[in-house]
mmCIF file of C-alpha atoms and ligand atoms in Angstrom:
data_model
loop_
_atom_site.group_PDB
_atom_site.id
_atom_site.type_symbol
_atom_site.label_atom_id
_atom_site.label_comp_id
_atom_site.label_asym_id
_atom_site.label_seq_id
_atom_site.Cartn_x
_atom_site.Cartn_y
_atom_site.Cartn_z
ATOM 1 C CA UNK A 711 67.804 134.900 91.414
ATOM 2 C CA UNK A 712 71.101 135.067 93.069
ATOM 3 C CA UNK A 713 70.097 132.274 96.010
ATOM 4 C CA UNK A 714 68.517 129.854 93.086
ATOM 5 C CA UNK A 715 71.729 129.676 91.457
ATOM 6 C CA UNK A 716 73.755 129.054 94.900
ATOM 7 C CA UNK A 717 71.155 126.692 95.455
ATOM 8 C CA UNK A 718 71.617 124.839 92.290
ATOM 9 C CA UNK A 719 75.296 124.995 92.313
ATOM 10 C CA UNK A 720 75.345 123.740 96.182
ATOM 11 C CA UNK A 721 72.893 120.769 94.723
ATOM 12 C CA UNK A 722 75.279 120.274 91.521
ATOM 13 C CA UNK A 723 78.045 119.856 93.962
ATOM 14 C CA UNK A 724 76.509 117.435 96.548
ATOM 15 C CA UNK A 725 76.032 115.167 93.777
ATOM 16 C CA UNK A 726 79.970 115.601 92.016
ATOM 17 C CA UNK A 727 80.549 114.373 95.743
ATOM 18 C CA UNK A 728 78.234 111.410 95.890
ATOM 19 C CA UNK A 729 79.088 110.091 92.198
ATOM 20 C CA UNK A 730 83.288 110.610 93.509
ATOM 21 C CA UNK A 731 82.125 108.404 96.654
ATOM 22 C CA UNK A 732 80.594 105.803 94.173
ATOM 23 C CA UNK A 733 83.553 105.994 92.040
ATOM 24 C CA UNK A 734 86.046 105.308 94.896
ATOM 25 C CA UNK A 735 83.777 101.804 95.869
ATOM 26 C CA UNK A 736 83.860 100.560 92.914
ATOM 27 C CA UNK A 737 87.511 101.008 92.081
ATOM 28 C CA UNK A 738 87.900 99.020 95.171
ATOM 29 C CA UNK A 739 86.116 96.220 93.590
ATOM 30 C CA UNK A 740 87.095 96.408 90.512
ATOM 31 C CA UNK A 741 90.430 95.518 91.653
ATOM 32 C CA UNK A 742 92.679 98.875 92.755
ATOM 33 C CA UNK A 743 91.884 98.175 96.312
ATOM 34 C CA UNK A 744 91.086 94.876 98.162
ATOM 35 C CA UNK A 745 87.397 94.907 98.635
ATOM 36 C CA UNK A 746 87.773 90.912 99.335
ATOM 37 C CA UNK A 747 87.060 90.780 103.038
ATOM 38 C CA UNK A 748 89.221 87.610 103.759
ATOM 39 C CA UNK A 749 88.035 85.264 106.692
ATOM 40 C CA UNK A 750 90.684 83.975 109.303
ATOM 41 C CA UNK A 751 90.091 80.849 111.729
ATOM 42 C CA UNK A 752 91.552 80.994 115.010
ATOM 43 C CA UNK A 753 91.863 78.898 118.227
ATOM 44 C CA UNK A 754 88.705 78.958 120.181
ATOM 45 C CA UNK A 755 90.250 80.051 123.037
ATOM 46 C CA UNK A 756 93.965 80.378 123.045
ATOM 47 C CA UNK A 757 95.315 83.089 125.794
ATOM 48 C CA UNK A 758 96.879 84.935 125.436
ATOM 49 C CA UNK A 759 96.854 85.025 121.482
ATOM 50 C CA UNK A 760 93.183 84.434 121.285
ATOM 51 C CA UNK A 761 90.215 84.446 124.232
ATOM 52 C CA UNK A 762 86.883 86.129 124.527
ATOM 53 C CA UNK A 763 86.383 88.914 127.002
ATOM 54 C CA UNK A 764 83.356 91.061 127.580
ATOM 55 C CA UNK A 765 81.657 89.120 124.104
ATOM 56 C CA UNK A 766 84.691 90.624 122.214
ATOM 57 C CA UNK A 767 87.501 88.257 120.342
ATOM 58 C CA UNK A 768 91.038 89.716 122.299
ATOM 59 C CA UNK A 769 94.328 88.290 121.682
ATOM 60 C CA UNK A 770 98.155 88.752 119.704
ATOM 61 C CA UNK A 771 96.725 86.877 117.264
ATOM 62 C CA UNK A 772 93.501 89.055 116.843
ATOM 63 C CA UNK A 773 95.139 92.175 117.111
ATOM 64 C CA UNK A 774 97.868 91.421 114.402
ATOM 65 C CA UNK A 775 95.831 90.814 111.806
ATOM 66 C CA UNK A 776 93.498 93.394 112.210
ATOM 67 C CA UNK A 777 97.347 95.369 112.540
ATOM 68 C CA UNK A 778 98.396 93.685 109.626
ATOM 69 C CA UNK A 779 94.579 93.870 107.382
ATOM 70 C CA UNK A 780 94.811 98.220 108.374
ATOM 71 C CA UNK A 781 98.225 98.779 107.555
ATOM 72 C CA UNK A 782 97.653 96.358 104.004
ATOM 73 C CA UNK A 783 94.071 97.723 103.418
ATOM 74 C CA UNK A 784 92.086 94.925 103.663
ATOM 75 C CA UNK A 785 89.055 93.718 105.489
ATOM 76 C CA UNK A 786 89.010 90.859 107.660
ATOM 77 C CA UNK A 787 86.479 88.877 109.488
ATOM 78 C CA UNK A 788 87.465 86.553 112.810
ATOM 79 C CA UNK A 789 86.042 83.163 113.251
ATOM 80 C CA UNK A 790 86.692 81.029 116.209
ATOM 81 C CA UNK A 791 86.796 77.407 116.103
ATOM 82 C CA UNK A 792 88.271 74.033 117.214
ATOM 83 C CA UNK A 793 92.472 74.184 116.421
ATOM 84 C CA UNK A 794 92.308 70.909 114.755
ATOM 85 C CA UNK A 795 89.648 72.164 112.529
ATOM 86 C CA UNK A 796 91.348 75.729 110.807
ATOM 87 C CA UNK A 797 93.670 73.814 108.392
ATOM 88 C CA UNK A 798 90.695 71.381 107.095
ATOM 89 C CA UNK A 799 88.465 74.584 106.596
ATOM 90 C CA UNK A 800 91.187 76.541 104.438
ATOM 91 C CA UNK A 801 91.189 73.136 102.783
ATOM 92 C CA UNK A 802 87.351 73.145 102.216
ATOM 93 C CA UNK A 803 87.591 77.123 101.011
ATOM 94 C CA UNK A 804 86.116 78.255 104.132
ATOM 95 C CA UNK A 805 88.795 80.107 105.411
ATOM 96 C CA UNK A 806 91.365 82.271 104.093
ATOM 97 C CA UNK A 807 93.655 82.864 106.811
ATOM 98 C CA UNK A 808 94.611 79.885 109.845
ATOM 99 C CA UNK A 809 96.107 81.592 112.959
ATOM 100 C CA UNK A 810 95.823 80.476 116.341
ATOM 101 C CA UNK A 811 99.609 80.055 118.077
ATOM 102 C CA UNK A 812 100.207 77.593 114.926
ATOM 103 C CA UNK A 813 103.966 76.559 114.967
ATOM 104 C CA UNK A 814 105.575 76.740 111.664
ATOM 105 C CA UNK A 815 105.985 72.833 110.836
ATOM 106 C CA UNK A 816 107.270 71.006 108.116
ATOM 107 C CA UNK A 817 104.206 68.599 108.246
ATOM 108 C CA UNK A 818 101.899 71.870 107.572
ATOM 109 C CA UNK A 819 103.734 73.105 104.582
ATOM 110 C CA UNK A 820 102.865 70.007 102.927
ATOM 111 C CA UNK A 821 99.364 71.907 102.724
ATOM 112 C CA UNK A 822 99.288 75.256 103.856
ATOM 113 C CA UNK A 823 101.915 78.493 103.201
ATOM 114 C CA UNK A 824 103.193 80.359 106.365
ATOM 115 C CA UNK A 825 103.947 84.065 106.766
ATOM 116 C CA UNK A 826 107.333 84.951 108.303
ATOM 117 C CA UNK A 827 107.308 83.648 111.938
ATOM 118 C CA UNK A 828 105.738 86.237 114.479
ATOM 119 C CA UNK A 829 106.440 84.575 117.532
ATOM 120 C CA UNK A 830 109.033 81.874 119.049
ATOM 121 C CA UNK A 831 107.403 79.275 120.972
ATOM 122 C CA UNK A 832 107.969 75.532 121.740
ATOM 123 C CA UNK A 833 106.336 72.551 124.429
ATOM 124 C CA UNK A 834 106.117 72.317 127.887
ATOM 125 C CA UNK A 835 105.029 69.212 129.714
ATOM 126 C CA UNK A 836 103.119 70.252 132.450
ATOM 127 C CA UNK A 837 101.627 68.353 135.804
ATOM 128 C CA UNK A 838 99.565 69.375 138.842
ATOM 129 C CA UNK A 839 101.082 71.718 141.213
ATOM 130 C CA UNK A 840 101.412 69.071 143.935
ATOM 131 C CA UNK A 841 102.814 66.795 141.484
ATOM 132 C CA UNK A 842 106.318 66.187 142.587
ATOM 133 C CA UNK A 843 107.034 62.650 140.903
ATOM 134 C CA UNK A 844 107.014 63.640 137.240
ATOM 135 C CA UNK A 845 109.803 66.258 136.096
ATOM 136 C CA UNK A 846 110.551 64.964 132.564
ATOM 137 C CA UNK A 847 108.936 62.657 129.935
ATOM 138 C CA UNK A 848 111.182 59.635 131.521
ATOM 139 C CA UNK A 849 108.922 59.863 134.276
ATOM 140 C CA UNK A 850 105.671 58.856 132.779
ATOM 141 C CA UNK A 851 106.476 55.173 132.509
ATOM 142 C CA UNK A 852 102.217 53.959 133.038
ATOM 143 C CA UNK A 853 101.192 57.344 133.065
ATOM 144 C CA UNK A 854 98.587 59.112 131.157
ATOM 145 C CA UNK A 855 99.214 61.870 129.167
ATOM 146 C CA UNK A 856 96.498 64.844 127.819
ATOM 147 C CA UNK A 857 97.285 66.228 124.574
ATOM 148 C CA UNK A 858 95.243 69.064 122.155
ATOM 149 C CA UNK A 859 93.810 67.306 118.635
ATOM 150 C CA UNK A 860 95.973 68.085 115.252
ATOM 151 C CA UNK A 861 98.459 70.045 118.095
ATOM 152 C CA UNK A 862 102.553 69.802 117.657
ATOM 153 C CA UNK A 863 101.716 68.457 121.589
ATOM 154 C CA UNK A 864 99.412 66.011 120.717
ATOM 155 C CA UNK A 865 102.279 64.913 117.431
ATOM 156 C CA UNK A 866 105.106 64.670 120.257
ATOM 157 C CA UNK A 867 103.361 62.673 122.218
ATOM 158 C CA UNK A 868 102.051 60.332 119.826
ATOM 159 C CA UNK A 869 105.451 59.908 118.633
ATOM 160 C CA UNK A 870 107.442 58.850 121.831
ATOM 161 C CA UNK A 871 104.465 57.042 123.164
ATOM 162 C CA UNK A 872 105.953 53.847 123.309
ATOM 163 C CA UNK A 873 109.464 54.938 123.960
ATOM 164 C CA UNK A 874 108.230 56.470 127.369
ATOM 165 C CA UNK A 875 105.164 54.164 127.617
ATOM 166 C CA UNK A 876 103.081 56.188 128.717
ATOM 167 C CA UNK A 877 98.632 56.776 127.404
ATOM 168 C CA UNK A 878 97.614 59.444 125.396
ATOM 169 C CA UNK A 879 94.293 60.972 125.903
ATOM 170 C CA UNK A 880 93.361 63.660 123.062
ATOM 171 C CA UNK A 881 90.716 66.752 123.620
ATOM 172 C CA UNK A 882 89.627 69.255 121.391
ATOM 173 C CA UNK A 883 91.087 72.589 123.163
ATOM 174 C CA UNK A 884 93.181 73.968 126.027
ATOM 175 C CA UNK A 885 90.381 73.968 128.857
ATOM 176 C CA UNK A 886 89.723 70.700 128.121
ATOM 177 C CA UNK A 887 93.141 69.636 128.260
ATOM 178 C CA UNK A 888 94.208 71.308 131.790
ATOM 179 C CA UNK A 889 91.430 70.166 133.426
ATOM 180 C CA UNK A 890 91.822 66.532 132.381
ATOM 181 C CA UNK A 891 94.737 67.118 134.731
ATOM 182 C CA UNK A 892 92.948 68.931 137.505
ATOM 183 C CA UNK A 893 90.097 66.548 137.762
ATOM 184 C CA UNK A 894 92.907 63.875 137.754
ATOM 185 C CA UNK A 895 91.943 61.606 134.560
ATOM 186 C CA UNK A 896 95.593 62.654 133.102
ATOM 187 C CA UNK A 897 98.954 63.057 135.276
ATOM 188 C CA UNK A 898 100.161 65.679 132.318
ATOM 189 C CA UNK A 899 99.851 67.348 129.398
ATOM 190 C CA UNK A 900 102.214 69.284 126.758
ATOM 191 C CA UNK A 901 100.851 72.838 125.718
ATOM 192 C CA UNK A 902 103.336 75.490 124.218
ATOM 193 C CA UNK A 903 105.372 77.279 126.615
ATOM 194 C CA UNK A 904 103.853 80.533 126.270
ATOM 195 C CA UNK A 905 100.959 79.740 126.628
ATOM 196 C CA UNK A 906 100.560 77.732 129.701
ATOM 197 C CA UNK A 907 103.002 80.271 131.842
ATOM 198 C CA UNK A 908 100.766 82.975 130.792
ATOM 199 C CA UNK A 909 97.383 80.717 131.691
ATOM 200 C CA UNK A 910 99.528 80.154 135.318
ATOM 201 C CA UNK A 911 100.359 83.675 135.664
ATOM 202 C CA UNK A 912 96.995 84.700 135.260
ATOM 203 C CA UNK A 913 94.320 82.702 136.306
ATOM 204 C CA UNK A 914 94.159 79.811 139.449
ATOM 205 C CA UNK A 915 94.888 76.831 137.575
ATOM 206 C CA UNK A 916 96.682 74.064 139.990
ATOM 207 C CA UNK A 917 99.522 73.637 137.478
ATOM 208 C CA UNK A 918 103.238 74.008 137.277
ATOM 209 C CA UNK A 919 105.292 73.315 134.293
ATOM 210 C CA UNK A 920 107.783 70.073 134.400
ATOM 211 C CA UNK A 921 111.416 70.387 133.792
ATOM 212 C CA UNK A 922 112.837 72.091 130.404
ATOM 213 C CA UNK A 923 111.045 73.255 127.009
ATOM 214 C CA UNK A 924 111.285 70.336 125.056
ATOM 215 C CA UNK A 925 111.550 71.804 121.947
ATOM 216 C CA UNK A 926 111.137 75.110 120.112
ATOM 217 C CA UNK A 927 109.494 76.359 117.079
ATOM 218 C CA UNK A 928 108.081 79.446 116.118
ATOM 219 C CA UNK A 929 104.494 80.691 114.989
ATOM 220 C CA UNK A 930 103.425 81.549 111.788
ATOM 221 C CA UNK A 931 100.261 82.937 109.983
ATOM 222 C CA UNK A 932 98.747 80.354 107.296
ATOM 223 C CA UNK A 933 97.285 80.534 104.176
ATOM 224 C CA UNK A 934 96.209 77.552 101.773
ATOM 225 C CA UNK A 935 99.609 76.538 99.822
ATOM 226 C CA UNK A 936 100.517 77.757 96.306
ATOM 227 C CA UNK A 937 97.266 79.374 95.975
ATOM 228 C CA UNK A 938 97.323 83.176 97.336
ATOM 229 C CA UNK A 939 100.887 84.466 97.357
ATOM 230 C CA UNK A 940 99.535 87.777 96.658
ATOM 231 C CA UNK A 941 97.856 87.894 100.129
ATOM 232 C CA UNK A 942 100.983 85.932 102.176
ATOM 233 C CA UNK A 943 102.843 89.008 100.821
ATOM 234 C CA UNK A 944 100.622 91.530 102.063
ATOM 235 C CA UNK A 945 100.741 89.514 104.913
ATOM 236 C CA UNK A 946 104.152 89.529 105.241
ATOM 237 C CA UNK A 947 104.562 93.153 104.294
ATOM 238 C CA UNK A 948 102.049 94.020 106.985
ATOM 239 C CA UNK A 949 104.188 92.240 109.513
ATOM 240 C CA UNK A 950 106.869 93.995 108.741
ATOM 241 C CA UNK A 951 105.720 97.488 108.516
ATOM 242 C CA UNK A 952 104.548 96.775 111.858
ATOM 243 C CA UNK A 953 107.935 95.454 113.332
ATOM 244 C CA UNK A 954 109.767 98.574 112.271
ATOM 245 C CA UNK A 955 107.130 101.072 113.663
ATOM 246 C CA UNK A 956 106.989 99.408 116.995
ATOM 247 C CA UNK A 957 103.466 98.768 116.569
ATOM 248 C CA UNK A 958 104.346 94.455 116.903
ATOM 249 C CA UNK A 959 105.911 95.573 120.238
ATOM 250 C CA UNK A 960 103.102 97.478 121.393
ATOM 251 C CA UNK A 961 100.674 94.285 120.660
ATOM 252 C CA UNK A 962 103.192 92.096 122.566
ATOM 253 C CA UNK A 963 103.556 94.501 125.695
ATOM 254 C CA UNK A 964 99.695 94.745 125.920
ATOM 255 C CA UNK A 965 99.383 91.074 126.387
ATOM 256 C CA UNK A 966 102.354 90.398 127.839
ATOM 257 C CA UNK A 967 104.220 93.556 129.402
ATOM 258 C CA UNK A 968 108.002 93.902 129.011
HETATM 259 N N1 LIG B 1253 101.544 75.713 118.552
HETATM 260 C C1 LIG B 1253 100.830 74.472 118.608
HETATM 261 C C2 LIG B 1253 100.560 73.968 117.226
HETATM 262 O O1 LIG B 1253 100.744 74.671 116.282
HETATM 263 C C3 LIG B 1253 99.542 74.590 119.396
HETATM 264 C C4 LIG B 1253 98.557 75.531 118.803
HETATM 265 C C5 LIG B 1253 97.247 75.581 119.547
HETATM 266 O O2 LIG B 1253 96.987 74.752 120.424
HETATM 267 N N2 LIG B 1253 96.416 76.548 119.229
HETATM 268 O O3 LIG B 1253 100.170 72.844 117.056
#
């Protein structure tokens, strides 16, 4: 008689357990938790903020927001496309969150909100390694220049086009763009600072950067404007959290050491 009771009780128990599990869900999605699993467009491949290695998405970006989505408590789900595409997406409702190296611009807030900057960045123009004519923009007088689509690179050139007269050629990401240069169709391109010193550093593209930054802005994480400042905070408070425990510094280190 004894072991049918402790049977039943064990039984009663297993199920208190499973209806507390239940419980717990749905309080998530009824609006205590964050149950929204929020999508974020990145840079199709962006080293060292965003690349593919061994079929797995790697990156500063990539490991920020899942930083950021862990220490908020929310889900998040990675999606890789063409730069020049993530703001029209969070335009079309597609995405929720546009990362991806994107400077913080005045142009952008027109249509998106950013986070706090993360990361201080700015252009480089940038020739082949043998290239010893061109160390600043005054030297591309009947030159060709290759620029990223709906890039702050692919802006500055545009813009003092016909004060340095020089051609722009625009491609749809990084790879394209340095090898318009190796292959010789371009004599230069512009491609934030970072980014192209790390792509020198660690891989064997022919390329040295030209002169000076010419300019410097910062990167920020984007969400569609005036529409989710409940998530920019959590964004914000995320990236803060993980400044003061050190965890931002450990991201940066892995990436890019000391
Ligand atoms: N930081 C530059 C921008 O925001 C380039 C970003 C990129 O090429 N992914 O336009």
């Amino acid at each position: 008689m004894k072991k049918v009771i402790l049977l039943g009780l064990i039984i009663t128990f297993t199920l208190l357990l499973a209806a507390c599990g239940s419980d717990d869900s749905e309080t998530d999605s009824s609006g205590n938790g964050d149950s929204t699993i929020y999508t974020v467009g990145v840079d199709v491949t962006y080293p060292p903020f965003e690349f593919q290695e061994d079929g797995e998405m790697k990156g500063i970006d990539i490991d920020l927001i899942n930083a950021i989505a862990e220490d908020q408590g929310f889900e998040i789900k990675i999606e890789a496309m063409d730069f020049s595409g993530i703001i029209p997406a969070m335009q079309a409702g597609e995405l929720d969150i546009g990362m991806g190296g994107m400077s913080i611009t005045e142009d952008r807030k027109d249509t998106v909100d950013f986070s706090d900057p993360y990361f201080e960045s700015g252009l480089s123009l940038v020739v082949a390694k043998d290239n010893s004519d061109i160390s600043s923009m005054e030297d591309l007088e009947g030159k060709t220049i290759a620029v990223k689509n709906g890039t702050t690179g692919a802006n500055y050139a545009n813009e003092n086009k016909d004060a340095y007269g020089y051609e722009v050629i625009q491609v749809k990401d990084s790879t394209s763009m340095f090898q318009e240069v190796a292959n010789e169709n371009a004599d230069a391109l512009l491609e934030d600072y970072p980014v192209i010193m790390y792509a020198i550093a660690t891989s064997d593209l022919e390329l040295q950067v030209a002169g000076d930054k010419l300019n410097g802005d910062n990167y920020g994480i984007s969400v569609l404007k005036g529409e989710n400042d409940e998530l920019l905070k959590k964004i914000n408070d995320g990236l803060a959290n993980l400044k003061e425990s050190g965890k931002y510094d450990e991201i940066i280190e892995k990436y890019l050491g000391e």
